[in-house]
Structure formats: structure tokens, C-alpha cells
Amino acid sequence: MKNIVIFGAPGSGKGTQSDLLVEKYGFKHISTGDVLRGEIKNGTELGKTAKAYIDKGQLIPDSLMIDILATTYDALGNCEGVIFDGFPRTIPQAEALKEMLNERNSEVSGMLELQVPDEMLIERLINRGKTSGRADDNEETIKARLEVYHNQTSPLAEWYEKEGKRHAIKGYGDIAEINARLCEVIDAL
Ligand code: ATP
Ligand code: MG
């Protein structure tokens, strides 16, 4: 079973590419952003807590996020593979993922990093905001999210590099071409 981390800034295309990979390989997809938005929609306690952070463009605390991830993962059951989208976002989360998979006699197969310049990300997210209905897709929150990404999440690139698992991928141009680049890496894992 493959455990694939799809990594990149907000708006880098993690969700779009994950859907294509699910279709092609039959993998299951864990998007922590989608999980949190589901909780908000259902008005749960967790959703209320999460909303306060998301609306400011901040990250949900690690301890909470790590619990959510483990619960979501264990609910998946047997499958060809899992795509982790939006997790890990901090070094403690990456360490927790490693430990969680270890305990289940498994490991991250590879980390695929979608690289997109900031100006392009801002443009994509502002455009997405026109139809996504997402409260965090507005210019002010987008800038906060990018700052959080550069400060707290991007150091993970080096972390996975040291683990020998990082694969950098050009994340702009034609969606199908980006997908082909990802598939090439996945097929070799
Ligand atoms: P993309 O557009 O590439 O899918 P994104 O940053 O727009 O990425 P999500 O991954 O959906 O969006 O995350 C939305 C918000 O949910 C984040 O800004 C953050 O507040 C919260 N969140 C999601 N995953 C995590 C996580 N692993 N740790 C902490 N907070 C998280
Ligand atoms: Mg997403």
C-alpha cells in the first residue's frame, strides 16, 4: 500500500491533482481541509474550534490535527493507497505521521511537492474565491495563509529531503501535464 503526501502551498493544486490520482489509481484521499470544512458545515464542536483558526488563515493546533488525522486514517480500511492532502503542515505533524504509520507497520512512500510561484497562487486563489464560497479565499486571508505556509509548512521540504522522500514537481502549466509528472513519480515508488 502506498502512502503519498501531496505537498504545496495553498492553491498549488493539491485537491485537483488528488482527484485525478484517486481516479487513476483507486487511492483513497484524506484532505484535512475538507475534513475540517465538513465539521464546520455540520456545526460540531470541532468545527467551531476549527473555524476560528481557518477564518484567520492560521493552522489548527498540532495536537488536535494529529488526532483528527489518525481517526480519519483508521476509518479508511484496506485500499491500494492513501493520498495525504494538506497534512502534514508542520514538522511536529510530519513526525507524528511517521510515528503513526510506523505503528501500523507502514511508512510514507513519497512526498510530491507541487511548486508554484506566489504571484500565481494569489491569482488562482482570488479567482477560486469567486465561486468556492470559502471564507478563507479572500485577498487578506490568502496573504496570511501564504505567510503561514512559508514560515511553518515550507521547512517540511527539507525535512522530507533528509528522509530521502521528496520529489519536486513543476506545478503550473497544463493540469494533465502536471498530473503526468506526478504519475511518473508514483509509478516509480
Ligand atoms: P489547496 O488549495 O492546495 O487545496 P488550501 O491551503 O487552500 O490548499 P486546505 O488544505 O483546504 O486549503 O486548508 C484550509 C485550512 O484548514 C488551512 O488554512 C488551515 O487553517 C486548516 N488546515 C488544514 N489542514 C491542516 C493541518 N494539517 N494543520 C493545521 N491546519 C490545517
Ligand atoms: Mg485543498
Short mmCIF file of C-alpha atoms and ligand atoms in Angstrom, two decimals:
data_model
loop_
_atom_site.label_atom_id
_atom_site.label_comp_id
_atom_site.label_asym_id
_atom_site.label_seq_id
_atom_site.Cartn_x
_atom_site.Cartn_y
_atom_site.Cartn_z
CA MET A 1 0.00 0.00 0.00
CA LYS A 2 1.32 3.41 -0.99
CA ASN A 3 1.15 6.39 1.34
CA ILE A 4 1.61 9.53 -0.69
CA VAL A 5 1.97 13.02 0.73
CA ILE A 6 0.91 15.67 -1.74
CA PHE A 7 2.55 18.88 -0.65
CA GLY A 8 2.45 22.51 -1.69
CA ALA A 9 1.24 26.00 -0.87
CA PRO A 10 -2.43 26.96 -0.69
CA GLY A 11 -3.77 26.94 -4.24
CA SER A 12 -0.94 24.78 -5.54
CA GLY A 13 -3.44 22.26 -6.90
CA LYS A 14 -3.27 19.53 -4.28
CA GLY A 15 -7.03 18.91 -4.35
CA THR A 16 -7.31 18.96 -8.16
CA GLN A 17 -4.40 16.58 -8.62
CA SER A 18 -5.56 14.30 -5.78
CA ASP A 19 -8.91 13.78 -7.51
CA LEU A 20 -7.13 12.72 -10.71
CA LEU A 21 -4.87 10.32 -8.80
CA VAL A 22 -7.85 8.80 -6.98
CA GLU A 23 -9.47 8.14 -10.33
CA LYS A 24 -6.38 6.64 -11.91
CA TYR A 25 -5.03 4.51 -9.06
CA GLY A 26 -8.05 3.90 -6.84
CA PHE A 27 -6.30 5.53 -3.91
CA LYS A 28 -8.22 7.00 -1.02
CA HIS A 29 -7.89 10.70 -0.35
CA ILE A 30 -7.56 12.42 3.01
CA SER A 31 -7.89 16.19 2.68
CA THR A 32 -7.64 17.68 6.16
CA GLY A 33 -9.10 20.95 4.84
CA ASP A 34 -12.18 19.05 3.56
CA VAL A 35 -12.49 17.18 6.86
CA LEU A 36 -12.45 20.47 8.78
CA ARG A 37 -14.90 22.16 6.41
CA GLY A 38 -17.23 19.15 6.87
CA GLU A 39 -17.09 19.63 10.64
CA ILE A 40 -17.86 23.34 10.25
CA LYS A 41 -20.80 22.58 7.99
CA ASN A 42 -22.19 20.09 10.50
CA GLY A 43 -21.82 22.62 13.31
CA THR A 44 -19.78 20.30 15.56
CA GLU A 45 -17.65 21.49 18.50
CA LEU A 46 -14.57 20.63 16.47
CA GLY A 47 -15.96 22.66 13.57
CA LYS A 48 -16.44 25.69 15.81
CA THR A 49 -12.88 25.47 17.06
CA ALA A 50 -11.51 24.96 13.54
CA LYS A 51 -13.44 27.89 12.06
CA ALA A 52 -11.80 30.39 14.38
CA TYR A 53 -8.37 29.42 13.00
CA ILE A 54 -9.32 28.90 9.36
CA ASP A 55 -11.03 32.29 9.05
CA LYS A 56 -7.78 33.93 10.12
CA GLY A 57 -5.69 31.83 7.77
CA GLN A 58 -3.98 30.14 10.72
CA LEU A 59 -3.27 26.47 11.35
CA ILE A 60 -5.32 24.33 13.70
CA PRO A 61 -3.16 23.28 16.71
CA ASP A 62 -0.98 20.23 16.01
CA SER A 63 -2.31 18.03 18.82
CA LEU A 64 -5.87 18.41 17.60
CA MET A 65 -4.92 17.92 13.94
CA ILE A 66 -2.88 14.80 14.68
CA ASP A 67 -5.84 13.16 16.45
CA ILE A 68 -8.16 14.00 13.55
CA LEU A 69 -5.70 12.55 11.06
CA ALA A 70 -5.29 9.25 12.93
CA THR A 71 -9.06 8.83 13.29
CA THR A 72 -9.61 9.58 9.60
CA TYR A 73 -6.84 7.22 8.50
CA ASP A 74 -8.06 4.31 10.63
CA ALA A 75 -11.56 4.71 9.24
CA LEU A 76 -10.36 4.12 5.66
CA GLY A 77 -9.82 0.38 5.88
CA ASN A 78 -7.85 -1.56 3.27
CA CYS A 79 -7.05 0.12 -0.02
CA GLU A 80 -4.47 0.48 -2.80
CA GLY A 81 -3.05 3.58 -1.24
CA VAL A 82 -3.74 6.82 0.52
CA ILE A 83 -3.10 10.40 -0.52
CA PHE A 84 -2.45 12.83 2.31
CA ASP A 85 -3.51 16.29 1.13
CA GLY A 86 -2.96 19.20 3.50
CA PHE A 87 -1.23 17.06 6.12
CA PRO A 88 1.47 17.34 7.37
CA ARG A 89 1.72 21.14 7.52
CA THR A 90 4.28 21.41 10.34
CA ILE A 91 7.32 19.44 11.41
CA PRO A 92 5.56 18.00 14.51
CA GLN A 93 2.78 16.79 12.18
CA ALA A 94 5.34 15.12 9.90
CA GLU A 95 6.93 13.41 12.89
CA ALA A 96 3.52 12.29 14.13
CA LEU A 97 2.63 10.89 10.69
CA LYS A 98 5.87 8.95 10.58
CA GLU A 99 5.20 7.50 14.02
CA MET A 100 1.56 6.73 13.26
CA LEU A 101 2.47 4.83 10.08
CA ASN A 102 5.35 3.07 11.86
CA GLU A 103 2.94 1.79 14.49
CA ARG A 104 0.89 0.35 11.64
CA ASN A 105 3.96 -1.25 10.00
CA SER A 106 3.85 1.25 7.19
CA GLU A 107 5.59 4.42 6.02
CA VAL A 108 5.35 7.41 3.70
CA SER A 109 6.22 6.15 0.20
CA GLY A 110 6.96 9.58 -1.19
CA MET A 111 6.32 13.28 -0.80
CA LEU A 112 5.33 15.05 -4.01
CA GLU A 113 5.84 18.79 -3.87
CA LEU A 114 3.88 20.98 -6.28
CA GLN A 115 5.96 24.09 -6.87
CA VAL A 116 4.10 27.22 -7.93
CA PRO A 117 5.28 30.87 -7.71
CA ASP A 118 3.45 33.06 -5.14
CA GLU A 119 2.02 35.51 -7.71
CA MET A 120 0.34 32.60 -9.46
CA LEU A 121 -1.02 31.21 -6.19
CA ILE A 122 -2.57 34.55 -5.26
CA GLU A 123 -4.18 34.87 -8.66
CA ARG A 124 -5.55 31.31 -8.57
CA LEU A 125 -6.96 31.71 -5.05
CA ILE A 126 -8.59 35.07 -5.72
CA ASN A 127 -10.22 33.50 -8.77
CA ARG A 128 -11.27 30.43 -6.82
CA GLY A 129 -12.81 32.73 -4.18
CA LYS A 130 -15.34 33.98 -6.73
CA THR A 131 -17.02 30.57 -6.84
CA SER A 132 -15.65 28.44 -3.97
CA GLY A 133 -17.73 30.03 -1.24
CA ARG A 134 -14.71 29.51 1.01
CA ALA A 135 -14.44 32.22 3.67
CA ASP A 136 -10.64 31.97 3.54
CA ASP A 137 -10.37 32.62 -0.22
CA ASN A 138 -10.23 36.42 0.10
CA GLU A 139 -7.16 38.53 -0.54
CA GLU A 140 -6.36 39.31 3.09
CA THR A 141 -6.68 35.72 4.31
CA ILE A 142 -4.86 34.39 1.24
CA LYS A 143 -1.83 36.54 2.15
CA ALA A 144 -1.97 35.30 5.75
CA ARG A 145 -2.14 31.67 4.54
CA LEU A 146 0.85 32.16 2.27
CA GLU A 147 2.83 33.64 5.12
CA VAL A 148 1.91 30.68 7.34
CA TYR A 149 2.94 28.38 4.51
CA HIS A 150 6.36 29.99 4.12
CA ASN A 151 7.02 30.14 7.88
CA GLN A 152 5.59 26.89 9.18
CA THR A 153 5.00 24.49 6.30
CA SER A 154 7.74 25.02 3.70
CA PRO A 155 10.52 23.83 6.12
CA LEU A 156 8.99 20.39 5.60
CA ALA A 157 10.50 20.27 2.13
CA GLU A 158 13.93 19.96 3.66
CA TRP A 159 12.63 17.55 6.30
CA TYR A 160 11.39 15.15 3.62
CA GLU A 161 14.55 15.73 1.58
CA LYS A 162 16.55 14.41 4.54
CA GLU A 163 14.22 11.42 4.72
CA GLY A 164 15.06 10.80 1.06
CA LYS A 165 11.38 11.09 0.11
CA ARG A 166 10.99 14.47 -1.54
CA HIS A 167 10.09 14.80 -5.21
CA ALA A 168 9.75 18.35 -6.54
CA ILE A 169 7.28 18.82 -9.38
CA LYS A 170 6.58 21.84 -11.55
CA GLY A 171 3.03 22.71 -10.50
CA TYR A 172 1.90 25.04 -13.28
CA GLY A 173 1.01 24.69 -16.94
CA ASP A 174 -1.49 22.19 -18.22
CA ILE A 175 -3.34 20.21 -15.49
CA ALA A 176 -2.94 16.95 -17.44
CA GLU A 177 0.79 17.54 -17.84
CA ILE A 178 1.21 18.21 -14.12
CA ASN A 179 -0.71 15.01 -13.49
CA ALA A 180 1.57 13.07 -15.84
CA ARG A 181 4.60 14.35 -13.89
CA LEU A 182 3.06 13.11 -10.65
CA CYS A 183 2.18 9.72 -12.14
CA GLU A 184 5.72 9.24 -13.36
CA VAL A 185 6.99 9.65 -9.80
CA ILE A 186 4.25 7.49 -8.27
CA ASP A 187 4.85 4.65 -10.73
CA ALA A 188 8.49 4.60 -9.68
CA LEU A 189 7.77 4.49 -5.93
P1 ATP B 1 -5.16 23.76 -1.57
O1 ATP B 1 -5.83 24.91 -2.24
O2 ATP B 1 -3.84 23.45 -2.21
O3 ATP B 1 -6.05 22.59 -1.50
P2 ATP B 1 -5.53 25.21 0.96
O4 ATP B 1 -4.48 25.76 1.87
O5 ATP B 1 -6.35 26.18 0.20
O6 ATP B 1 -4.84 24.18 -0.03
P3 ATP B 1 -6.88 23.38 2.79
O7 ATP B 1 -5.84 22.33 2.74
O8 ATP B 1 -8.25 23.04 2.42
O9 ATP B 1 -6.62 24.59 1.83
O10 ATP B 1 -6.84 24.00 4.30
C1 ATP B 1 -7.67 25.06 4.68
C2 ATP B 1 -7.38 25.47 6.14
O11 ATP B 1 -7.63 24.36 7.03
C3 ATP B 1 -5.93 25.87 6.44
O12 ATP B 1 -5.66 27.21 6.13
C4 ATP B 1 -5.85 25.56 7.95
O13 ATP B 1 -6.44 26.58 8.72
C5 ATP B 1 -6.70 24.31 8.12
N1 ATP B 1 -5.88 23.08 8.00
C6 ATP B 1 -5.96 22.15 7.01
N2 ATP B 1 -5.05 21.17 7.22
C7 ATP B 1 -4.37 21.50 8.34
C8 ATP B 1 -3.29 20.91 9.06
N3 ATP B 1 -2.70 19.79 8.66
N4 ATP B 1 -2.86 21.53 10.19
C9 ATP B 1 -3.42 22.65 10.62
N5 ATP B 1 -4.43 23.28 9.99
C10 ATP B 1 -4.92 22.71 8.87
MG MG B 2 -7.45 21.65 -0.79
#
